[in-house]
Amino acid sequence: MNSPAQPRCIRPRYIRIDARDNVAVVVNQGCLQAGSVFPCGLVLTEPIPEAHKVALADLAEGAAVLRYGVVIGYAKQAIARGSRVHEGLMTAPTAPLLADCPLATAVPGPLPKLDGYTFDGYRNSDGSVGTKNILAISTTVQCVAATVDYAVRRIKAEILPHYPNVDDVVAIAHHYGCGVAIDAPGAAIPIRTLRNLSLNPNFGGEMLLVSLGCEKLQPARMIPDGTFPVFADELSVAVLQDAEQGFGEMVANIMAQAEKKLKRLNERRRVSCSAADLVVGLQCGGSDAFSGVTANPAVGWAADLLVRAGATVMFSEVTEVRDAAHLLTARSATPEIANDFIREMAWYDAYLESGGADRQANPTPGNKKGGLANVVEKAMGSVAKAGSTALMGVVAPGERVTQKGLVFAATPASDFICGTLQLAAAMNMHIFTTGRGTPYGLSVVPVIKVATNSGLAGRWHDLIDVDAGRIATADATVEEVGWEIFRLILEVASGRKKTWADHWGLHNEFVLFNPGPVT
Ligand code: CA
């Protein structure tokens, strides 16, 4: 720790990730002034804010700018040693060609197994495990959302108090279901997302679906008979247009069906489950240049621990891994998995192109203010979340994950869409890293928020669950914070500890990914 006589800000520090890097990230809080001298003798030629990059060597015009040991850009002009390297001084490299990606050529060997780690969860008849005990009321169409919302308010006030083992009642409201080209190829994604969302392990297989009656997405299309015979033994459907006695009857019908489900959910008890029953979704939002230095590597360490314990770890966000495609295909356990990954990248390339955009549309003004020059730099930091193990599976948006180990679940990077799709993929715990800060949360699973820098963790002491900024200030190692996250996951999954998002009830809406046309 620093004494008050030696404030941290007067000892310039930077973090260089890879020995090949010719830029590093300034880690002092606030801003270092011109003339600041680093322990290695490097002198700043201009002020550089926290999390922004400094040139470690003189870079000629056209020279490759290296971070994470990879090219994140090319110098548009000569850049002097000790000066700031930002977006305006670099051209971004092109994305790796999918046709040239190596298939399963650098598959990491298995890490030693980690036995004996458990959590207390709700075991379901299909073998999946819940970390919360929630009654979900699914909907086929937006038309019913306000009515379901009204019914949920009354269920919570009048019925839920009689069933103390149930944590919450959640309406799965959305904007899909009618006014859409329901047979277009893109429609498959929102439809299967809604189907799999209602089968999230935290809902205990108790399915209540509210339909209007005349909508395009009919209940039988959303949940076809026999799709999930093991898990969902009884699907209850309330059709609003069947009500003869008006709104009161509609609401009474929903409430009566909800009470039957609540009775059964109330019988659920937490039992000791192996850490292998966790399905942990990883995501980042509001990234900065620290993301790839502190929070994401620490989450990556936790991801490796989870994989060693036999769990499923999901990473997502296509535009944030696109520039690391060649590394992830090489890391894939088999050529088939690598080809599945390439298929998802190619689909998304075409999707973006049809909208006149490419992956460069990903970084936000806040990302850039936070020191990230472009999507390549953001991607290399983002992929650190995935740890170091072999890629064991790939699923398309909205599909359910059944594979253990590290899995890529293809989703957009949008926080809410990614979260919703990871819930559909059967996620029961969510880890979210942030540098700029966002009070994001989900109703269905606990969201552990990890700050990339201690400034944010300090300001938002009642929103951030883990401060990974201690890695930048040398107060903790990646390994230590990784273990802290792993242990916190087990505590939170057991219901023994609450995340800040759950403490305040910060639950963002479900947002569907609909690449299909609306009518
Ligand atoms: Ca995101």
Coordinates of C-alpha atoms and ligand atoms in Angstrom, one line a residue:
M1 CA 0.0 0.0 0.0
N2 CA 1.1 3.6 -0.6
S3 CA 1.7 5.9 2.3
P4 CA 0.0 9.4 2.2
A5 CA 3.4 11.0 1.7
Q6 CA 3.8 9.0 -1.5
P7 CA 0.6 9.3 -3.5
R8 CA 0.2 6.7 -6.2
C9 CA -0.3 9.4 -8.8
I10 CA 3.3 10.6 -8.7
R11 CA 4.7 7.2 -9.5
P12 CA 4.0 6.7 -13.2
R13 CA 3.1 3.1 -14.1
Y14 CA 2.1 1.4 -17.3
I15 CA 1.1 -2.2 -18.1
R16 CA 2.6 -4.0 -21.1
I17 CA 0.8 -7.2 -21.9
D18 CA 3.2 -9.0 -24.2
A19 CA 7.0 -8.7 -24.7
R20 CA 6.4 -7.9 -28.4
D21 CA 4.2 -4.9 -27.6
N22 CA 5.4 -1.4 -28.6
V23 CA 2.6 0.4 -26.8
A24 CA 1.5 0.1 -23.1
V25 CA -1.4 1.4 -21.1
V26 CA -1.0 4.1 -18.5
V27 CA -2.5 2.9 -15.2
N28 CA -2.3 6.0 -12.9
Q29 CA -5.6 7.4 -11.9
G30 CA -6.5 10.6 -13.7
C31 CA -3.9 11.8 -16.1
L32 CA 0.0 11.8 -16.3
Q33 CA 1.5 15.1 -17.2
A34 CA 4.1 15.7 -20.0
G35 CA 7.6 15.1 -18.5
S36 CA 6.5 12.2 -16.3
V37 CA 9.2 9.6 -16.0
F38 CA 8.5 5.9 -15.8
P39 CA 10.9 3.6 -13.8
C40 CA 12.3 2.4 -17.1
G41 CA 13.4 5.9 -18.0
L42 CA 10.6 6.5 -20.6
V43 CA 9.6 10.2 -20.5
L44 CA 6.1 11.3 -21.6
T45 CA 6.2 14.0 -24.4
E46 CA 2.5 14.9 -23.8
P47 CA -0.2 14.4 -21.1
I48 CA -1.7 10.8 -21.3
P49 CA -5.0 10.0 -19.4
E50 CA -5.5 6.8 -17.4
A51 CA -6.1 3.8 -19.6
H52 CA -4.7 5.4 -22.7
K53 CA -1.7 4.2 -24.6
V54 CA 1.9 5.4 -24.6
A55 CA 4.4 4.5 -27.4
L56 CA 7.3 2.5 -25.9
A57 CA 9.5 3.0 -29.0
D58 CA 9.7 5.4 -32.0
L59 CA 7.2 4.2 -34.6
A60 CA 7.8 5.0 -38.2
E61 CA 4.9 5.9 -40.6
G62 CA 3.2 2.6 -41.5
A63 CA 4.7 0.7 -38.6
A64 CA 2.6 -2.0 -36.9
V65 CA 1.2 -1.0 -33.5
L66 CA 1.4 -4.0 -31.3
R67 CA -0.7 -4.8 -28.2
Y68 CA -1.4 -8.3 -26.8
G69 CA 1.4 -9.3 -29.1
V70 CA -0.9 -8.7 -32.1
V71 CA -1.3 -5.8 -34.6
I72 CA -4.0 -3.5 -33.4
G73 CA -3.3 -0.9 -36.2
Y74 CA -0.7 0.8 -38.4
A75 CA 0.8 4.2 -37.7
K76 CA -0.6 6.9 -40.0
Q77 CA 2.4 9.1 -39.3
A78 CA 5.6 8.8 -37.3
I79 CA 4.9 8.5 -33.6
A80 CA 7.6 9.4 -31.1
R81 CA 8.5 7.3 -28.1
G82 CA 6.7 8.7 -25.0
S83 CA 3.8 10.1 -26.9
R84 CA 0.1 9.1 -26.9
V85 CA -1.1 6.6 -29.4
H86 CA -4.8 7.0 -30.2
E87 CA -7.4 6.1 -32.8
G88 CA -6.6 9.1 -35.0
L89 CA -3.0 8.0 -35.4
M90 CA -3.8 4.5 -36.6
T91 CA -5.5 2.7 -39.4
A92 CA -7.2 -0.5 -38.3
P93 CA -6.1 -3.9 -39.8
T94 CA -8.6 -5.8 -41.8
A95 CA -10.4 -8.7 -40.1
P96 CA -8.8 -12.2 -40.4
L97 CA -10.0 -14.0 -43.6
L98 CA -12.3 -16.8 -42.5
A99 CA -11.1 -19.0 -45.4
D100 CA -7.5 -18.8 -44.0
C101 CA -8.4 -19.5 -40.4
P102 CA -6.4 -22.6 -39.1
L103 CA -8.6 -25.5 -37.9
A104 CA -7.8 -27.0 -34.5
T105 CA -4.1 -26.5 -35.0
A106 CA -3.2 -25.2 -31.5
V107 CA -5.6 -27.1 -29.2
P108 CA -4.7 -26.5 -25.5
G109 CA -4.2 -29.7 -23.5
P110 CA -6.7 -30.3 -20.6
L111 CA -5.9 -28.6 -17.3
P112 CA -5.9 -30.6 -14.1
K113 CA -9.4 -31.4 -12.8
L114 CA -10.7 -29.4 -9.9
D115 CA -12.8 -31.5 -7.6
G116 CA -14.8 -30.9 -4.5
Y117 CA -16.3 -27.5 -5.3
T118 CA -20.1 -27.3 -4.8
F119 CA -23.0 -24.9 -4.6
D120 CA -26.6 -25.2 -3.3
G121 CA -29.0 -25.2 -6.3
Y122 CA -32.4 -26.3 -7.4
R123 CA -32.1 -29.5 -9.4
N124 CA -34.5 -30.0 -12.3
S125 CA -35.9 -33.2 -13.7
D126 CA -33.8 -32.8 -16.9
G127 CA -30.6 -32.6 -14.9
S128 CA -30.1 -28.8 -15.2
V129 CA -29.8 -26.8 -12.0
G130 CA -31.4 -23.5 -11.0
T131 CA -29.6 -20.7 -9.0
K132 CA -33.0 -19.0 -8.3
N133 CA -36.5 -20.3 -8.0
I134 CA -38.7 -18.1 -10.3
L135 CA -42.1 -18.4 -11.8
A136 CA -41.9 -17.2 -15.4
I137 CA -44.9 -16.1 -17.4
S138 CA -44.0 -16.4 -21.1
T139 CA -45.8 -14.5 -23.8
T140 CA -46.2 -15.1 -27.5
V141 CA -46.8 -11.5 -28.5
Q142 CA -46.4 -7.9 -27.3
C143 CA -50.2 -7.4 -27.3
V144 CA -50.5 -9.3 -24.0
A145 CA -47.6 -7.7 -22.3
A146 CA -49.5 -5.0 -20.4
T147 CA -52.1 -7.5 -19.2
V148 CA -49.5 -9.9 -18.0
D149 CA -47.7 -7.0 -16.3
Y150 CA -50.9 -6.2 -14.5
A151 CA -51.4 -9.8 -13.5
V152 CA -47.8 -10.1 -12.3
R153 CA -48.3 -7.1 -10.0
R154 CA -51.3 -8.7 -8.4
I155 CA -49.7 -12.2 -8.2
K156 CA -46.8 -10.6 -6.4
A157 CA -49.0 -8.7 -4.0
E158 CA -51.7 -11.3 -3.4
I159 CA -50.3 -14.8 -4.0
L160 CA -46.5 -14.9 -3.9
P161 CA -46.4 -14.1 -0.1
H162 CA -48.0 -17.5 0.5
Y163 CA -45.2 -19.3 -1.3
P164 CA -42.0 -18.1 0.5
N165 CA -39.6 -20.5 -1.3
V166 CA -40.3 -18.8 -4.6
D167 CA -38.0 -15.9 -5.2
D168 CA -39.9 -13.9 -7.9
V169 CA -42.5 -13.8 -10.6
V170 CA -41.1 -12.6 -14.0
A171 CA -43.0 -11.8 -17.2
I172 CA -41.1 -12.6 -20.3
A173 CA -42.4 -9.6 -22.3
H174 CA -41.0 -8.8 -25.8
H175 CA -41.8 -6.9 -29.0
Y176 CA -42.1 -10.0 -31.2
G177 CA -44.9 -12.2 -32.2
C178 CA -47.0 -10.4 -34.8
G179 CA -46.4 -7.8 -37.5
V180 CA -43.4 -9.8 -38.5
A181 CA -42.5 -12.1 -41.5
I182 CA -42.9 -15.2 -39.4
D183 CA -41.7 -17.6 -42.1
A184 CA -38.6 -15.6 -43.1
P185 CA -35.3 -17.4 -42.4
G186 CA -34.4 -14.7 -39.8
A187 CA -37.6 -15.5 -37.8
A188 CA -36.1 -18.8 -36.5
I189 CA -33.8 -16.8 -34.1
P190 CA -36.4 -14.9 -32.1
I191 CA -38.8 -17.9 -32.1
R192 CA -36.3 -20.4 -30.7
T193 CA -35.0 -17.7 -28.3
L194 CA -38.5 -17.4 -26.8
R195 CA -38.9 -21.2 -26.6
N196 CA -35.5 -21.7 -24.9
L197 CA -35.8 -18.7 -22.7
S198 CA -38.9 -20.2 -21.1
L199 CA -36.9 -23.3 -20.4
N200 CA -34.2 -21.5 -18.4
P201 CA -33.1 -23.8 -15.5
N202 CA -34.2 -21.1 -13.0
F203 CA -37.9 -21.6 -14.0
G204 CA -38.0 -25.2 -12.8
G205 CA -39.7 -26.6 -15.9
E206 CA -43.0 -24.9 -14.9
M207 CA -44.2 -23.2 -18.0
L208 CA -47.1 -20.8 -18.2
L209 CA -47.6 -19.1 -21.5
V210 CA -50.0 -16.2 -22.3
S211 CA -51.3 -15.8 -25.8
L212 CA -53.6 -13.3 -27.4
G213 CA -55.2 -15.7 -29.9
C214 CA -54.9 -14.2 -33.3
E215 CA -51.1 -13.5 -33.4
K216 CA -48.7 -15.0 -35.9
L217 CA -46.6 -16.7 -33.3
Q218 CA -49.1 -19.3 -32.1
P219 CA -48.4 -21.1 -28.8
A220 CA -47.9 -24.4 -30.7
R221 CA -45.3 -22.8 -32.9
M222 CA -43.4 -21.3 -30.0
I223 CA -43.5 -24.5 -27.9
P224 CA -44.3 -27.4 -30.2
D225 CA -45.7 -30.5 -28.6
G226 CA -43.0 -32.9 -27.4
T227 CA -40.1 -30.6 -28.0
F228 CA -38.9 -31.0 -24.4
P229 CA -40.6 -34.1 -23.1
V230 CA -38.2 -34.6 -20.2
F231 CA -38.2 -31.1 -18.7
A232 CA -41.6 -29.5 -19.4
D233 CA -44.1 -32.0 -18.3
E234 CA -47.0 -29.6 -18.4
L235 CA -47.5 -26.4 -20.4
S236 CA -50.3 -24.1 -19.3
V237 CA -51.6 -21.7 -21.9
A238 CA -53.9 -18.8 -21.2
V239 CA -55.5 -17.3 -24.4
L240 CA -56.9 -13.8 -23.7
Q241 CA -59.3 -13.8 -26.7
D242 CA -61.0 -16.9 -25.1
A243 CA -62.3 -14.8 -22.2
E244 CA -66.0 -14.1 -22.4
Q245 CA -66.3 -12.0 -19.3
G246 CA -63.7 -9.3 -20.1
F247 CA -60.5 -8.2 -18.5
G248 CA -61.4 -9.5 -15.0
E249 CA -61.7 -13.1 -16.3
M250 CA -58.5 -12.9 -18.2
V251 CA -56.6 -11.8 -15.1
A252 CA -58.3 -14.3 -12.9
N253 CA -57.4 -17.1 -15.3
I254 CA -53.7 -16.1 -15.4
M255 CA -53.6 -15.8 -11.6
A256 CA -55.3 -19.2 -11.1
Q257 CA -52.8 -20.9 -13.4
A258 CA -49.9 -19.0 -11.8
E259 CA -51.0 -20.3 -8.4
K260 CA -50.8 -23.9 -9.5
K261 CA -47.3 -23.4 -10.7
L262 CA -46.3 -21.5 -7.6
K263 CA -47.5 -24.4 -5.4
R264 CA -45.1 -26.8 -7.2
L265 CA -42.2 -24.3 -7.3
N266 CA -42.6 -23.7 -3.6
E267 CA -41.8 -27.4 -3.0
R268 CA -38.3 -27.0 -4.6
R269 CA -35.4 -27.0 -2.1
R270 CA -31.7 -26.2 -2.6
V271 CA -29.5 -29.3 -2.7
S272 CA -25.8 -29.6 -2.9
C273 CA -24.7 -29.6 -6.5
S274 CA -21.3 -29.9 -8.2
A275 CA -19.8 -26.8 -9.6
A276 CA -20.0 -28.8 -12.9
D277 CA -23.8 -27.9 -12.9
L278 CA -23.0 -24.2 -13.5
V279 CA -23.6 -22.6 -16.9
V280 CA -21.8 -19.3 -16.6
G281 CA -22.3 -16.6 -19.3
L282 CA -19.6 -14.1 -19.7
Q283 CA -20.1 -10.6 -21.1
C284 CA -18.6 -7.1 -21.1
G285 CA -20.2 -3.7 -21.5
G286 CA -18.8 -0.2 -21.4
S287 CA -15.3 -1.5 -21.9
D288 CA -12.1 0.5 -21.6
A289 CA -8.4 -0.2 -22.2
F290 CA -8.2 -1.7 -18.7
S291 CA -10.8 -4.4 -19.6
G292 CA -8.1 -6.6 -21.3
V293 CA -5.6 -5.9 -18.6
T294 CA -7.5 -6.5 -15.4
A295 CA -11.1 -7.7 -15.3
N296 CA -11.2 -9.8 -18.4
P297 CA -8.0 -11.8 -17.6
A298 CA -9.3 -12.3 -14.1
V299 CA -12.6 -13.6 -15.4
G300 CA -10.5 -15.7 -17.8
W301 CA -8.8 -17.2 -14.8
A302 CA -12.1 -17.9 -13.2
A303 CA -13.3 -19.4 -16.5
D304 CA -10.4 -21.9 -16.5
L305 CA -11.2 -22.8 -12.9
L306 CA -14.9 -23.4 -13.9
V307 CA -13.9 -25.5 -16.9
R308 CA -11.5 -27.5 -14.6
A309 CA -14.4 -28.1 -12.2
G310 CA -16.5 -29.5 -15.1
A311 CA -18.8 -26.5 -15.7
T312 CA -20.0 -24.8 -18.9
V313 CA -18.6 -21.4 -19.6
M314 CA -20.1 -19.4 -22.4
F315 CA -18.6 -16.4 -24.1
S316 CA -20.4 -14.5 -26.9
E317 CA -20.5 -11.1 -28.7
V318 CA -19.5 -11.9 -32.3
T319 CA -18.2 -8.4 -33.2
E320 CA -15.9 -8.5 -30.2
V321 CA -14.3 -11.8 -31.2
R322 CA -14.3 -11.5 -35.0
D323 CA -10.7 -10.1 -35.0
A324 CA -9.5 -13.0 -32.9
A325 CA -11.3 -15.6 -35.2
H326 CA -8.0 -17.1 -36.3
L327 CA -6.9 -17.7 -32.7
L328 CA -10.2 -19.2 -31.6
T329 CA -10.4 -21.6 -34.6
A330 CA -6.9 -22.8 -33.8
R331 CA -8.0 -23.3 -30.2
S332 CA -11.0 -25.3 -31.2
A333 CA -11.0 -28.9 -30.0
T334 CA -11.9 -30.3 -33.4
P335 CA -12.0 -29.0 -37.0
E336 CA -15.8 -29.4 -36.9
I337 CA -16.0 -27.0 -33.9
A338 CA -13.7 -24.6 -35.7
N339 CA -16.0 -24.8 -38.8
D340 CA -19.0 -24.2 -36.6
F341 CA -17.3 -21.0 -35.3
I342 CA -16.5 -19.9 -38.9
R343 CA -20.1 -20.5 -39.9
E344 CA -21.3 -18.1 -37.2
M345 CA -18.7 -15.5 -38.1
A346 CA -19.6 -15.7 -41.8
W347 CA -23.4 -15.4 -41.0
Y348 CA -22.7 -12.3 -38.9
D349 CA -20.4 -10.7 -41.5
A350 CA -23.2 -11.1 -44.1
Y351 CA -25.8 -9.7 -41.6
L352 CA -23.7 -6.6 -40.9
E353 CA -23.0 -6.2 -44.6
S354 CA -26.7 -6.3 -45.4
G355 CA -27.1 -3.3 -43.1
G356 CA -24.3 -1.4 -44.7
A357 CA -22.0 -1.8 -41.6
D358 CA -19.1 -3.9 -40.5
R359 CA -17.5 -4.9 -37.2
Q360 CA -15.9 -1.4 -36.9
A361 CA -19.4 -0.2 -35.9
N362 CA -18.9 -1.9 -32.5
P363 CA -16.8 0.5 -30.4
T364 CA -18.8 3.3 -28.7
P365 CA -17.7 6.9 -27.9
G366 CA -17.3 5.8 -24.3
N367 CA -15.0 2.9 -25.3
K368 CA -12.8 5.4 -27.2
K369 CA -12.8 7.9 -24.4
G370 CA -11.8 4.9 -22.2
G371 CA -8.6 4.4 -24.3
L372 CA -9.8 1.8 -26.9
A373 CA -8.6 2.8 -30.3
N374 CA -10.7 0.4 -32.4
V375 CA -12.5 -3.0 -32.5
V376 CA -9.3 -5.0 -32.9
E377 CA -7.9 -3.7 -29.6
K378 CA -11.4 -4.2 -28.0
A379 CA -11.6 -7.7 -29.3
M380 CA -8.2 -8.8 -28.0
G381 CA -9.2 -7.5 -24.6
S382 CA -12.6 -9.1 -24.8
V383 CA -11.4 -12.6 -25.7
A384 CA -9.2 -12.7 -22.5
K385 CA -12.5 -13.5 -20.7
A386 CA -12.5 -16.9 -22.4
G387 CA -9.4 -18.1 -20.5
S388 CA -7.0 -20.5 -22.0
T389 CA -8.9 -23.8 -22.5
A390 CA -9.9 -25.5 -25.8
L391 CA -13.2 -24.4 -27.4
M392 CA -15.5 -27.3 -27.0
G393 CA -18.7 -26.1 -28.8
V394 CA -20.4 -23.4 -30.7
V395 CA -24.2 -22.6 -30.8
A396 CA -26.1 -20.2 -33.0
P397 CA -28.1 -17.3 -31.5
G398 CA -31.0 -18.5 -29.3
E399 CA -29.9 -22.2 -29.2
R400 CA -29.6 -24.1 -25.9
V401 CA -26.1 -25.1 -24.8
T402 CA -25.7 -28.7 -23.6
Q403 CA -21.9 -29.0 -23.9
K404 CA -19.6 -28.8 -20.9
G405 CA -16.4 -26.8 -21.1
L406 CA -15.8 -23.5 -23.0
V407 CA -18.5 -22.8 -25.5
F408 CA -19.0 -19.9 -27.9
A409 CA -22.7 -18.9 -28.0
A410 CA -23.0 -16.5 -31.0
T411 CA -24.8 -13.2 -30.0
P412 CA -24.6 -9.6 -30.8
A413 CA -22.5 -7.5 -28.4
S414 CA -25.5 -5.4 -27.2
D415 CA -25.7 -6.1 -23.5
F416 CA -29.4 -6.8 -23.3
I417 CA -29.6 -8.9 -26.5
C418 CA -26.5 -10.9 -25.4
G419 CA -27.9 -11.4 -21.9
T420 CA -31.3 -12.5 -23.3
L421 CA -29.6 -15.0 -25.7
Q422 CA -27.4 -16.4 -23.0
L423 CA -30.5 -16.9 -20.8
A424 CA -32.0 -18.9 -23.7
A425 CA -28.8 -20.9 -23.9
A426 CA -29.5 -22.1 -20.4
M427 CA -27.2 -19.7 -18.4
N428 CA -27.7 -19.9 -14.6
M429 CA -25.0 -17.4 -13.6
H430 CA -23.8 -14.2 -15.4
I431 CA -20.4 -12.4 -15.1
F432 CA -20.3 -8.9 -16.5
T433 CA -17.1 -6.8 -16.8
T434 CA -17.2 -3.0 -17.2
G435 CA -14.8 -0.2 -17.3
R436 CA -16.9 2.9 -18.0
G437 CA -19.6 1.5 -15.8
T438 CA -23.2 0.4 -16.3
P439 CA -25.8 -0.6 -13.6
Y440 CA -26.9 -3.6 -15.8
G441 CA -28.8 -6.5 -14.2
L442 CA -31.1 -9.4 -15.2
S443 CA -34.1 -10.7 -13.3
V444 CA -33.6 -14.4 -14.2
V445 CA -30.0 -15.0 -13.0
P446 CA -27.6 -13.2 -10.7
V447 CA -25.2 -10.8 -12.5
I448 CA -21.8 -10.4 -10.8
K449 CA -20.3 -7.1 -12.0
V450 CA -16.5 -6.8 -12.2
A451 CA -14.9 -3.3 -12.5
T452 CA -11.8 -3.0 -14.7
N453 CA -10.5 -0.1 -12.6
S454 CA -10.6 0.9 -8.9
G455 CA -11.8 4.4 -9.7
L456 CA -15.1 3.0 -10.9
A457 CA -15.3 0.4 -8.2
G458 CA -14.8 3.2 -5.6
R459 CA -17.4 5.6 -7.1
W460 CA -19.9 2.8 -7.6
H461 CA -19.2 0.9 -4.4
D462 CA -22.9 -0.1 -4.2
L463 CA -23.1 -1.4 -7.8
I464 CA -19.8 -3.2 -8.5
D465 CA -19.3 -6.6 -6.9
V466 CA -15.6 -7.2 -7.6
D467 CA -12.8 -4.6 -8.1
A468 CA -10.3 -6.0 -10.6
G469 CA -8.6 -2.6 -10.8
R470 CA -6.4 -3.9 -7.9
I471 CA -4.5 -5.8 -10.6
A472 CA -3.4 -2.5 -12.3
T473 CA -2.3 -1.0 -9.0
A474 CA -0.4 -4.2 -8.1
D475 CA -2.5 -4.7 -5.0
A476 CA -3.7 -8.1 -6.3
T477 CA -2.8 -10.6 -9.1
V478 CA -4.9 -11.9 -11.9
E479 CA -4.9 -15.3 -10.2
E480 CA -6.1 -13.9 -6.9
V481 CA -9.0 -11.9 -8.4
G482 CA -9.8 -15.0 -10.6
W483 CA -10.2 -17.2 -7.5
E484 CA -12.2 -14.4 -5.8
I485 CA -14.6 -14.4 -8.7
F486 CA -14.8 -18.2 -8.8
R487 CA -15.6 -18.4 -5.0
L488 CA -18.1 -15.5 -5.3
I489 CA -19.9 -17.4 -8.1
L490 CA -20.4 -20.4 -5.8
E491 CA -21.7 -18.2 -3.0
V492 CA -24.1 -16.2 -5.2
A493 CA -25.3 -19.3 -7.0
S494 CA -26.1 -20.8 -3.6
G495 CA -28.3 -17.8 -2.6
R496 CA -26.0 -17.1 0.3
K497 CA -24.8 -13.8 -1.1
K498 CA -26.7 -11.2 -3.2
T499 CA -25.2 -9.2 -6.1
W500 CA -25.7 -5.5 -5.9
A501 CA -28.0 -5.7 -9.0
D502 CA -30.3 -8.1 -7.1
H503 CA -30.0 -6.0 -3.9
W504 CA -31.4 -3.0 -5.7
G505 CA -33.7 -5.0 -8.0
L506 CA -31.9 -3.7 -11.2
H507 CA -33.4 -5.9 -13.9
N508 CA -33.1 -4.8 -17.5
E509 CA -35.7 -5.9 -20.0
F510 CA -35.4 -8.9 -22.3
V511 CA -34.4 -7.8 -25.8
L512 CA -34.8 -10.3 -28.7
F513 CA -32.5 -10.5 -31.6
N514 CA -34.7 -10.3 -34.7
P515 CA -32.7 -10.3 -37.9
G516 CA -35.9 -10.9 -39.9
P517 CA -38.2 -8.4 -41.6
V518 CA -41.2 -6.8 -39.9
T519 CA -44.4 -6.2 -41.8
Ligands
CA1 CA -21.9 -6.5 -24.3

